[in-house]
Coordinates of C-alpha atoms and ligand atoms in Angstrom, one line a residue:
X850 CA 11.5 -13.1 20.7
X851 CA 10.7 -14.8 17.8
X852 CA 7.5 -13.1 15.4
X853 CA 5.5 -15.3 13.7
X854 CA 4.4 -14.1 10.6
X855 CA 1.5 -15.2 8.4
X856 CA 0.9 -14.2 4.7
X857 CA -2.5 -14.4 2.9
X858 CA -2.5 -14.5 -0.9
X859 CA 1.3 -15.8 -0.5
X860 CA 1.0 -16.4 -4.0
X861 CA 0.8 -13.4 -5.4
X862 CA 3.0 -11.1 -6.8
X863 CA 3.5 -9.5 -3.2
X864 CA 2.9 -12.4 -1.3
X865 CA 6.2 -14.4 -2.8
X866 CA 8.0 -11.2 -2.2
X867 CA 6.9 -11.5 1.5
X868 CA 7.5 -15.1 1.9
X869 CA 11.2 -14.1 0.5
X870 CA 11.3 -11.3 3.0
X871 CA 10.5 -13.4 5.6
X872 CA 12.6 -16.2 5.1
X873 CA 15.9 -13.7 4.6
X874 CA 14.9 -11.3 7.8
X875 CA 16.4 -12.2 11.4
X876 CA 13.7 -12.0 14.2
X877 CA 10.7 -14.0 12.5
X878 CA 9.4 -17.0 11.2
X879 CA 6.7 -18.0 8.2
X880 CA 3.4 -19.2 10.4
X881 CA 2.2 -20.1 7.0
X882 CA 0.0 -18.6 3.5
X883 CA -3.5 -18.6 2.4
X884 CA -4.3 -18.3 -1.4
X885 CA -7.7 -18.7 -2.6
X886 CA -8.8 -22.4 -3.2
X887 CA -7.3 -24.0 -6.6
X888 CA -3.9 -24.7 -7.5
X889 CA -1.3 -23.8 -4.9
X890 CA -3.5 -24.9 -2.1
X891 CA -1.3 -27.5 -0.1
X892 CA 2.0 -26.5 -2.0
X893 CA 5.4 -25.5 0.3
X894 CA 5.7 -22.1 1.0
X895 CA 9.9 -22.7 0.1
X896 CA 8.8 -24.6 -3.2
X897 CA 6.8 -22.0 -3.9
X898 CA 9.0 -18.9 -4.5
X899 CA 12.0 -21.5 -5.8
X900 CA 13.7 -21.9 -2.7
X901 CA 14.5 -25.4 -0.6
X902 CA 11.2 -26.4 1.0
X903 CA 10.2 -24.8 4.5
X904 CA 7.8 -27.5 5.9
X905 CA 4.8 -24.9 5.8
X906 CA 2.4 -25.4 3.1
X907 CA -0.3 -23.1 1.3
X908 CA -4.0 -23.8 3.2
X909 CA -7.5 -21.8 2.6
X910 CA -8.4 -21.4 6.1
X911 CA -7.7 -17.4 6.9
X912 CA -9.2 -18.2 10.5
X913 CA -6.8 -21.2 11.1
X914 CA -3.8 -18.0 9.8
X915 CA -4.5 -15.8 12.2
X916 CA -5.2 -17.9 15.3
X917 CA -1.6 -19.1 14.5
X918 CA 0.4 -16.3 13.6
X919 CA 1.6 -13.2 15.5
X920 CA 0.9 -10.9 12.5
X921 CA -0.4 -11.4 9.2
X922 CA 0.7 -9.2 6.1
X923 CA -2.4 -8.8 3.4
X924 CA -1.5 -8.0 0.1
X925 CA -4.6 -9.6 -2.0
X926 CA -7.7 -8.1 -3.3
X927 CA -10.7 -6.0 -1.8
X928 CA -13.6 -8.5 -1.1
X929 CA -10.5 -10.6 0.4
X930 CA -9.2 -8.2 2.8
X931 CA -12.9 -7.7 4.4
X932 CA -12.3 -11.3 5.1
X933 CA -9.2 -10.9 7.0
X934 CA -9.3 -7.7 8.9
X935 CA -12.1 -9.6 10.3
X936 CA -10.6 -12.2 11.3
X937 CA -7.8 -10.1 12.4
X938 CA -10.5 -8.6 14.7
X939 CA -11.9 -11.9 16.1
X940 CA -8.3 -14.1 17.2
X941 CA -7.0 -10.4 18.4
X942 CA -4.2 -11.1 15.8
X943 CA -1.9 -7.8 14.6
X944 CA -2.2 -7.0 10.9
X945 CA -0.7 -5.7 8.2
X946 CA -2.6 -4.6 5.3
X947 CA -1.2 -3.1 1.7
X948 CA -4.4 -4.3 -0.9
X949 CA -5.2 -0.5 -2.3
X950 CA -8.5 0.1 -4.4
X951 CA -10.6 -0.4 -1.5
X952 CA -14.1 1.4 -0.9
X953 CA -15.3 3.1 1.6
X954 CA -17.2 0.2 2.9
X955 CA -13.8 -1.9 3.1
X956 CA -12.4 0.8 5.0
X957 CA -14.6 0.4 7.2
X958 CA -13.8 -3.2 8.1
X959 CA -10.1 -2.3 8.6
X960 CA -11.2 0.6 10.7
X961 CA -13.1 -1.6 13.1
X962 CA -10.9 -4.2 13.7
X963 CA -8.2 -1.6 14.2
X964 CA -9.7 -0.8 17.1
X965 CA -9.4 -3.9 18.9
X966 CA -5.8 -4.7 17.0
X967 CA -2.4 -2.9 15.8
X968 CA -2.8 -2.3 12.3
X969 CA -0.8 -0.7 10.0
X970 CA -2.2 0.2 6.7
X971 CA -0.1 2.0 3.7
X972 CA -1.1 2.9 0.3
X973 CA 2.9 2.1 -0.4
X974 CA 5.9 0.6 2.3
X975 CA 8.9 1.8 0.5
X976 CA 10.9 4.2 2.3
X977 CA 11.8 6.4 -0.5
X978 CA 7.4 6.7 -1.3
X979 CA 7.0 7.5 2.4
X980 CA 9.6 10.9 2.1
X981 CA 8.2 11.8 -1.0
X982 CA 4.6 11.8 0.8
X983 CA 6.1 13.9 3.2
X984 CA 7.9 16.0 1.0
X985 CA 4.7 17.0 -1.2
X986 CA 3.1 17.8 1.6
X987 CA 5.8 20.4 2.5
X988 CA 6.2 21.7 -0.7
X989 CA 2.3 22.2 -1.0
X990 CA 2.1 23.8 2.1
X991 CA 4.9 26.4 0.9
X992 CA 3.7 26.8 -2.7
X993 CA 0.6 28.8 -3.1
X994 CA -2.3 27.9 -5.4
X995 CA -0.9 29.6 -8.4
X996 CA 1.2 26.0 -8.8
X997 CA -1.1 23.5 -10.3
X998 CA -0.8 20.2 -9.1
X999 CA -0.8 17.3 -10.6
X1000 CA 0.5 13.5 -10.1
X1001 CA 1.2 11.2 -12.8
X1002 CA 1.7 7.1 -12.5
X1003 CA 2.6 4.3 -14.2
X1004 CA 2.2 0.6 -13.5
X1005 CA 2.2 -2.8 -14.9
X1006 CA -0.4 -4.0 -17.6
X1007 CA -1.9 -6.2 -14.7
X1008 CA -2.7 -3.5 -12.0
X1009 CA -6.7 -3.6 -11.2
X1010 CA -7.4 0.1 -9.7
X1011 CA -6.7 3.6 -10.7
X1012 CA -4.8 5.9 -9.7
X1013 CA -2.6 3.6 -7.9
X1014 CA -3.2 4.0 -3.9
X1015 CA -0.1 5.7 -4.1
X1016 CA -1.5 8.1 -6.3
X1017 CA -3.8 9.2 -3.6
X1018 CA -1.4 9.0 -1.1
X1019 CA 0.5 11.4 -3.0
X1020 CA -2.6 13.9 -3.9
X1021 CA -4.1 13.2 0.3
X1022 CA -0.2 14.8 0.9
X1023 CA -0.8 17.5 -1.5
X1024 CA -4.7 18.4 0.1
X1025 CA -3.1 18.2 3.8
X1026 CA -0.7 20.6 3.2
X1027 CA -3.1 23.2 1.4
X1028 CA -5.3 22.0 4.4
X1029 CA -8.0 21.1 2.1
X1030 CA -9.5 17.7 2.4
X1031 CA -8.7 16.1 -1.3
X1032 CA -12.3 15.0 -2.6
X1033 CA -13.1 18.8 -2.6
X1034 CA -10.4 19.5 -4.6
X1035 CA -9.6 16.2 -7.2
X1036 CA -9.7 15.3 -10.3
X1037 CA -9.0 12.5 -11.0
X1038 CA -9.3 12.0 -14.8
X1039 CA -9.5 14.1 -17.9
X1040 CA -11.6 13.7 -21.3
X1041 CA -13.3 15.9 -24.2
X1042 CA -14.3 19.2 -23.4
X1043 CA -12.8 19.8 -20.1
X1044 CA -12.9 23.7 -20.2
X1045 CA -9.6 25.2 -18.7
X1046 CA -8.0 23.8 -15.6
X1047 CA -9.6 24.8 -11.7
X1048 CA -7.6 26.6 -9.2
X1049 CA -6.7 24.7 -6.5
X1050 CA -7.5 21.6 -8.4
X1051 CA -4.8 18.1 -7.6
X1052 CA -5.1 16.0 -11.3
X1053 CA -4.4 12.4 -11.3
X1054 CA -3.4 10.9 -14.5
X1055 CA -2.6 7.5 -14.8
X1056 CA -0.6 5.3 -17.4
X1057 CA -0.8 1.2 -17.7
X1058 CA 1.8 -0.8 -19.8
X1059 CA 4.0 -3.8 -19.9
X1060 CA 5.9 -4.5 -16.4
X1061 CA 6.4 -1.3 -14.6
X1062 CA 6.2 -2.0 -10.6
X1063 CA 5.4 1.5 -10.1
X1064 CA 6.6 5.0 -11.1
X1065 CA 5.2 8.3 -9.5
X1066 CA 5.7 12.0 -10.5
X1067 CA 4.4 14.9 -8.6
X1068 CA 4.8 18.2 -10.6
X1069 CA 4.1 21.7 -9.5
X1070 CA 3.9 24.3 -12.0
X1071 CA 3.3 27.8 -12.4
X1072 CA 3.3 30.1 -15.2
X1073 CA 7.5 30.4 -14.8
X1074 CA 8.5 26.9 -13.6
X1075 CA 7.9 23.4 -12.8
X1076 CA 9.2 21.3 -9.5
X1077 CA 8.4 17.5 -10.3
X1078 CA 9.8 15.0 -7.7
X1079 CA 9.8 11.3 -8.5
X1080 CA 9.9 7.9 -7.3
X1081 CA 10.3 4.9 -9.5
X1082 CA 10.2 1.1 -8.2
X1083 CA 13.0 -1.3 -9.9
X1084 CA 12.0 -3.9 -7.3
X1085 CA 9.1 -5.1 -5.2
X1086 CA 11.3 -6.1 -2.7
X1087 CA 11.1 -2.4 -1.5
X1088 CA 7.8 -3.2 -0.5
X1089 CA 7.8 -6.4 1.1
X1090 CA 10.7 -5.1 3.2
X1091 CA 8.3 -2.7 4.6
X1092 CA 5.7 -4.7 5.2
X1093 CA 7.5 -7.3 7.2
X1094 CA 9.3 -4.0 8.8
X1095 CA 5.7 -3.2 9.6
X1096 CA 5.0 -6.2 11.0
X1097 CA 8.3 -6.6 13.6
X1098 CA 7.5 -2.9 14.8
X1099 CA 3.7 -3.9 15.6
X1100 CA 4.8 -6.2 18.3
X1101 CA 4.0 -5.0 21.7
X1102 CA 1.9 -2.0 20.1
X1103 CA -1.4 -0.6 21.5
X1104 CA -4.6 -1.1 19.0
X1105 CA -4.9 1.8 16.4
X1106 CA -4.0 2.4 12.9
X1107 CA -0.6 3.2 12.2
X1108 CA 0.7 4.2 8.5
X1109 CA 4.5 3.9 7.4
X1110 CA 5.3 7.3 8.7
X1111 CA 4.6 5.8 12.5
X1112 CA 6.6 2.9 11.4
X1113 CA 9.7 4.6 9.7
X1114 CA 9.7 7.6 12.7
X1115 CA 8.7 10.7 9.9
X1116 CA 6.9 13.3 11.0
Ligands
NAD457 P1 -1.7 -10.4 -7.3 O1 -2.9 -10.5 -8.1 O2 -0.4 -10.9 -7.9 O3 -1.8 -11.2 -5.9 C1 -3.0 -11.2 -5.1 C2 -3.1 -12.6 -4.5 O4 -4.2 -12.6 -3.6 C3 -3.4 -13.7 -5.6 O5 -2.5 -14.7 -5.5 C4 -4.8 -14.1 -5.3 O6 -5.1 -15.5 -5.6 C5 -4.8 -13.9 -3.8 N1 -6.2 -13.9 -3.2 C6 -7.3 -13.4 -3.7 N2 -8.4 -13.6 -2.8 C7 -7.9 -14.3 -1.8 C8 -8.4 -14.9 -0.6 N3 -9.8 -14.8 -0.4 N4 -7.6 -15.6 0.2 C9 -6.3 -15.7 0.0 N5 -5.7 -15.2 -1.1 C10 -6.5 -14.5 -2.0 O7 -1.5 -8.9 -6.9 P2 -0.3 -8.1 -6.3 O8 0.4 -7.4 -7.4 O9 0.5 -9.0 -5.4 O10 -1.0 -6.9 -5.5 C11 -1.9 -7.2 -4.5 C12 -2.5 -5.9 -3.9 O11 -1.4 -5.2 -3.2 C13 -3.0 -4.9 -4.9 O12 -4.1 -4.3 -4.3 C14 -1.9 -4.0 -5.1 O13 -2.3 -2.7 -5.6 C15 -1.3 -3.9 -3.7 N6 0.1 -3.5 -3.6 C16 0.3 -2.6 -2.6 C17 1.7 -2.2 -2.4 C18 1.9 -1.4 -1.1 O14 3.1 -1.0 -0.9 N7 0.9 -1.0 -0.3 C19 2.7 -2.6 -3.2 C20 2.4 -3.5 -4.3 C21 1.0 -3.9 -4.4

């Protein structure tokens, strides 16, 4: 069977990655990209990441996407992605959906439409960020509240939302294994007279500069040591390989929301 796969914002940053990802993987085939009206509109999807043309072109209709395409991958902006999960809800088409800084109230869209389709939503598809979720949230559970933690990123001048959505990821870890839900215990920034650091408290702290894709430390100190694990991103390709890994593994699934650790088999 052959999956086809549809990519809104395909001009993007992500979305080129995902047209690449698409063109290179076995088992699928571009349905076509949406990008918001202006230039690319009506531009080959080949063309547009540099590669021999593909006979698909760039259109504005997300409707005409979806009622096309098997599954659609979403890596775009907030007010965007309420579009789409509704539409993903209304042709019944699967989704895949990586936009972070959403609010609650965009949440809820993807929620809803979840219900009807086979979703799955991650704050971050590399395999390596999906461990180290799981591995904080061992090492939390194991290390008691005299370890402070606190999780540090950095990301390309460009990035909209802070902390990253892996950020949280990395902190909603942290919270599950103290069993704590993470709003009670965040903080997630730091200025003037802070007075001395809550027990119990998960820190964010969050650095912005030049081209980084995305490098994430989670450190856990005491008043004798310090166990920081890492991740650092040399290539967005790590992502759209997940995502369109995401998207083959959705076929043939039951509505619901399903995160990378469904996908990749971790507990
Ligand atoms: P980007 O700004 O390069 O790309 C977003 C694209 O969406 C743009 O081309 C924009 O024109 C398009 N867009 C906006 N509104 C649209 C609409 N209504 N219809 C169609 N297209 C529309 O950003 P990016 O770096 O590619 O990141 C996109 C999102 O993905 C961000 O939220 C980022 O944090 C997130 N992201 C997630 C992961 C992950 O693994 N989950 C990895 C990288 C980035």
């Amino acid at each position: 069977m052959t999956v086809a796969i549809g990519i809104v914002g395909c001009a993007g940053r992500m979305g080129r990655m995902v047209i690449q990802e698409v063109l290179a993987t076995e088992g699928c085939i571009l349905a076509g990209g949406t990008e918001m009206s202006g230039g690319h509109i009506g531009s080959d999807l080949g063309s547009l990441v540099g590669m021999d043309p593909v006979g698909v072109s760039v259109g504005d209709d997300p409707h005409a996407l979806f009622s096309s395409s098997d599954v659609v991958i979403d890596f775009t902006v907030p007010a965007a992605t309420r579009l789409h999960a509704a539409a993903a809800e209304k042709t019944g088409t699967a989704y895949v959906v990586g936009t972070t800084g959403l609010a609650p109230d965009d949440q809820a869209v993807i929620d809803s439409a979840a219900q009807k389709v086979p979703t799955v939503q991650a704050p971050n598809f590399s395999v390596g960020v999906n461990l180290l979720f799981a591995l904080t949230k061992q090492v939390a559970a194991k290390l008691g509240t005299d370890y402070d933690i606190e999780v540090l990123e950095m990301h390309h001048r460009h990035k909209v939302d802070a902390p990253s959505g892996t950020a949280l990821g990395i902190g909603q870890a942290a919270a599950a294994g103290r069993d704590v839900p993470l709003d009670d215990v965040a903080r997630y920034a730091r200025e003037g007279q802070t007075g001395p650091r809550a027990t119990g408290e998960i820190g964010f702290a969050t650095l912005r500069g030049g081209g980084v894709i995305g490098d994430h430390t989670v450190m856990f100190s005491n008043e004798a040591e310090r166990l920081e694990v890492t991740h650092k991103a040399s290539s967005r390709g790590i992502f759209a390989g997940g995502a369109v890994r995401a998207a083959l593994w959705l076929q043939g699934k039951d509505p619901g929301l399903y995160g990378m650790a469904d996908v990749l088999g971790l507990d």
